[in-house]
XYZ file of C-alpha atoms in Angstrom:
248
model
C -51.452 101.818 -100.452
C -51.196 100.030 -97.078
C -54.303 98.450 -95.672
C -55.791 100.342 -92.819
C -56.038 97.935 -89.821
C -59.461 99.163 -88.866
C -60.802 98.590 -92.398
C -59.147 95.207 -92.566
C -60.908 93.956 -89.546
C -64.199 93.947 -91.329
C -62.902 93.081 -94.905
C -63.668 89.772 -96.428
C -60.156 89.204 -97.627
C -60.659 85.577 -98.286
C -63.544 86.128 -100.803
C -62.834 83.877 -103.961
C -59.838 82.255 -102.280
C -60.042 78.422 -102.586
C -56.479 77.206 -102.098
C -53.430 78.608 -100.278
C -49.843 77.275 -100.425
C -47.461 77.988 -97.606
C -43.767 77.842 -98.479
C -41.166 77.764 -95.590
C -37.654 76.694 -95.076
C -37.979 74.422 -92.001
C -40.429 72.190 -90.138
C -42.020 74.390 -87.592
C -41.555 77.705 -89.531
C -45.115 77.646 -90.751
C -46.538 76.968 -87.379
C -44.567 79.908 -85.649
C -45.544 82.174 -88.498
C -48.951 81.333 -89.726
C -50.643 78.290 -88.086
C -53.363 80.453 -86.426
C -54.319 81.982 -89.691
C -54.155 78.573 -91.467
C -56.546 77.153 -88.758
C -59.060 79.892 -89.576
C -58.646 79.305 -93.321
C -59.205 75.544 -93.231
C -62.113 76.050 -90.774
C -63.822 78.216 -93.361
C -63.264 75.615 -96.098
C -60.120 76.905 -97.803
C -57.727 74.156 -98.788
C -54.211 74.582 -97.611
C -51.000 72.879 -98.490
C -47.493 73.237 -97.122
C -44.152 73.050 -99.130
C -41.209 72.668 -96.679
C -37.804 73.345 -98.359
C -35.656 71.305 -95.829
C -36.289 68.346 -93.574
C -34.835 70.365 -90.612
C -31.933 67.954 -90.291
C -29.731 70.570 -88.640
C -32.383 71.038 -85.777
C -32.976 69.482 -82.426
C -31.355 70.056 -79.147
C -30.768 66.612 -77.519
C -27.324 65.134 -78.238
C -28.629 61.687 -77.366
C -30.768 61.661 -80.474
C -28.801 60.367 -83.500
C -28.417 63.007 -86.086
C -29.321 60.548 -88.742
C -32.813 60.325 -87.038
C -33.643 64.071 -87.047
C -34.976 64.475 -90.443
C -37.454 61.720 -90.096
C -38.513 63.022 -86.710
C -38.973 66.473 -87.929
C -40.950 65.400 -90.865
C -43.355 63.361 -88.620
C -43.690 66.297 -86.343
C -44.579 68.567 -89.165
C -47.134 66.336 -90.567
C -48.724 65.899 -87.108
C -48.702 69.744 -86.552
C -50.256 70.216 -89.991
C -53.213 67.931 -89.184
C -53.913 69.927 -85.890
C -54.739 72.925 -88.077
C -56.570 70.998 -90.897
C -53.719 70.476 -93.509
C -53.061 66.966 -95.049
C -50.994 68.023 -98.077
C -47.398 68.398 -96.957
C -44.423 68.380 -99.371
C -40.862 68.299 -98.349
C -38.199 69.316 -100.930
C -35.273 67.793 -99.084
C -32.732 70.665 -99.414
C -29.975 70.606 -96.670
C -30.867 72.497 -93.494
C -28.768 75.500 -92.918
C -27.392 75.601 -96.433
C -30.352 76.875 -98.523
C -29.352 79.217 -101.183
C -31.357 81.104 -103.878
C -30.838 78.876 -106.911
C -32.634 77.970 -110.150
C -33.184 74.585 -108.889
C -35.007 75.832 -105.797
C -37.080 78.281 -107.862
C -38.047 75.320 -110.195
C -38.968 73.062 -107.322
C -41.221 75.718 -105.654
C -42.713 76.521 -109.115
C -43.537 72.872 -109.532
C -45.480 72.945 -106.186
C -47.276 75.990 -107.266
C -48.305 74.474 -110.547
C -49.287 71.237 -108.978
C -51.403 72.684 -106.229
C -52.535 75.821 -108.164
C -53.204 78.098 -105.316
C -54.910 81.502 -105.283
C -52.582 82.697 -102.534
C -49.124 81.876 -101.553
C -47.609 82.509 -98.104
C -43.816 83.198 -98.146
C -41.219 84.011 -95.638
C -39.657 87.483 -95.926
C -36.572 87.713 -98.132
C -35.251 90.705 -96.236
C -33.475 90.779 -92.961
C -35.723 91.881 -90.019
C -33.612 94.281 -88.010
C -36.069 93.930 -85.024
C -36.194 90.044 -84.727
C -33.124 88.309 -85.772
C -34.802 84.893 -85.217
C -37.005 85.320 -88.253
C -34.020 86.261 -90.424
C -32.292 82.833 -90.675
C -30.545 82.749 -94.008
C -32.573 79.692 -95.020
C -35.717 81.811 -94.488
C -34.491 84.605 -96.604
C -33.345 82.387 -99.386
C -36.592 80.548 -99.334
C -38.602 83.718 -99.287
C -36.837 85.155 -102.346
C -37.028 81.825 -104.235
C -40.681 81.634 -103.453
C -41.351 85.254 -104.853
C -39.383 84.302 -108.000
C -41.348 81.117 -108.345
C -44.717 83.187 -108.151
C -43.375 85.658 -110.560
C -42.287 84.869 -113.094
C -41.498 81.124 -112.955
C -44.833 79.502 -112.249
C -46.904 81.668 -114.657
C -44.342 81.525 -117.662
C -44.878 78.369 -119.681
C -41.420 78.958 -121.235
C -39.627 78.975 -117.939
C -38.651 75.433 -116.814
C -40.076 73.597 -119.833
C -39.450 70.282 -118.002
C -42.409 71.184 -115.796
C -44.650 71.356 -118.897
C -43.234 67.935 -119.837
C -44.411 66.762 -116.421
C -47.869 67.833 -117.224
C -47.685 70.957 -114.991
C -49.203 73.883 -116.920
C -48.419 77.358 -115.993
C -50.386 78.946 -113.115
C -50.804 82.571 -111.979
C -50.986 83.167 -108.223
C -53.293 85.969 -107.214
C -51.533 87.332 -104.160
C -48.699 86.746 -101.797
C -48.808 87.049 -98.008
C -45.321 87.589 -96.485
C -44.654 86.682 -92.907
C -41.769 87.806 -90.719
C -41.579 91.245 -92.126
C -40.983 94.529 -90.454
C -43.523 96.343 -92.622
C -46.809 94.312 -92.362
C -49.991 95.741 -93.817
C -52.475 93.050 -92.721
C -53.052 91.647 -89.227
C -55.200 88.558 -88.803
C -56.954 88.192 -85.426
C -56.176 84.585 -84.377
C -57.466 84.797 -80.713
C -60.096 82.132 -81.484
C -57.526 79.713 -83.157
C -54.578 80.372 -80.795
C -55.152 77.107 -78.996
C -54.833 75.123 -82.398
C -51.509 77.155 -83.090
C -50.197 76.273 -79.756
C -51.070 72.612 -80.121
C -49.543 72.512 -83.617
C -46.293 73.942 -82.196
C -46.273 71.407 -79.248
C -46.041 68.672 -81.897
C -42.492 69.994 -82.682
C -41.093 68.509 -79.457
C -37.638 67.975 -80.799
C -37.363 71.724 -81.070
C -38.810 72.673 -77.708
C -36.199 72.280 -74.750
C -38.433 74.463 -72.639
C -42.002 73.639 -73.678
C -43.490 75.300 -70.559
C -42.289 78.679 -71.894
C -43.878 78.338 -75.280
C -47.386 79.722 -74.449
C -46.192 82.987 -72.844
C -43.631 83.553 -75.511
C -46.236 83.229 -78.246
C -48.813 85.428 -76.398
C -46.171 88.099 -76.120
C -45.346 88.130 -79.738
C -48.910 87.943 -80.873
C -50.078 90.652 -78.544
C -47.500 92.964 -79.938
C -48.779 92.200 -83.464
C -52.371 92.852 -82.348
C -51.374 96.086 -80.861
C -49.636 97.173 -84.014
C -52.470 96.294 -86.021
C -54.994 98.358 -83.963
C -56.975 95.280 -82.690
C -58.714 95.640 -79.248
C -57.045 94.902 -76.038
C -56.649 91.208 -75.338
C -56.563 90.029 -78.842
C -53.841 88.037 -80.563
C -52.727 88.463 -84.183
C -50.429 87.200 -86.907
C -48.949 89.914 -89.263
C -48.284 89.766 -93.008
C -47.248 91.932 -95.880
C -49.911 91.315 -98.520
C -48.965 91.882 -102.180
C -51.358 91.460 -105.213
C -49.508 89.561 -108.065
C -51.984 89.907 -110.913
């Protein structure tokens, strides 16, 4: 049953949550989608880690920057952005940007991070195309989202899937719930009005991706206001939206 937004505003949805793993395709995806919520989590004492599938090597906008430099630049930007919202644990899987496909290797590599970090909650990108906002439906996003859900169930929890992970000393782990971002059908809205400045600061660290940085704040406020309105939050509030699914 969908969560009623009015009920959700007062619910302690983080009770018992100690660790959250966010899995995204590119550097900056996590900051566009969830950085305000992450800032609230870390502020409350929840430990958060990032797993970034690519190095963002197909990104950037300045032709004067050598393409060979982009991956390193974007890794550094993501690590700096993570620190802004209280995250120190950032892993890059190194898949080629723009060419991510749902594969057993990707499922295994994400399952490895789940077993290593042992999160109570995983944040994933939507595996389904969003017909309202094409920007969130990059093929890398959808492939990463589907691989993440497969890694949550059944891969990470089944000791007989990817036995090489057991050989690495990584025992099976069951994630309690998944929060999906970028979906057309959210059922939870997180008020990030008080952490918006940290979200904005995190995104400003991705300078290689911002040809018009002066437009960033207004763009974000527009998106987040629409989310807040859809979630039934009071006028003037800003929200990030998720589809929450229990996985136990």
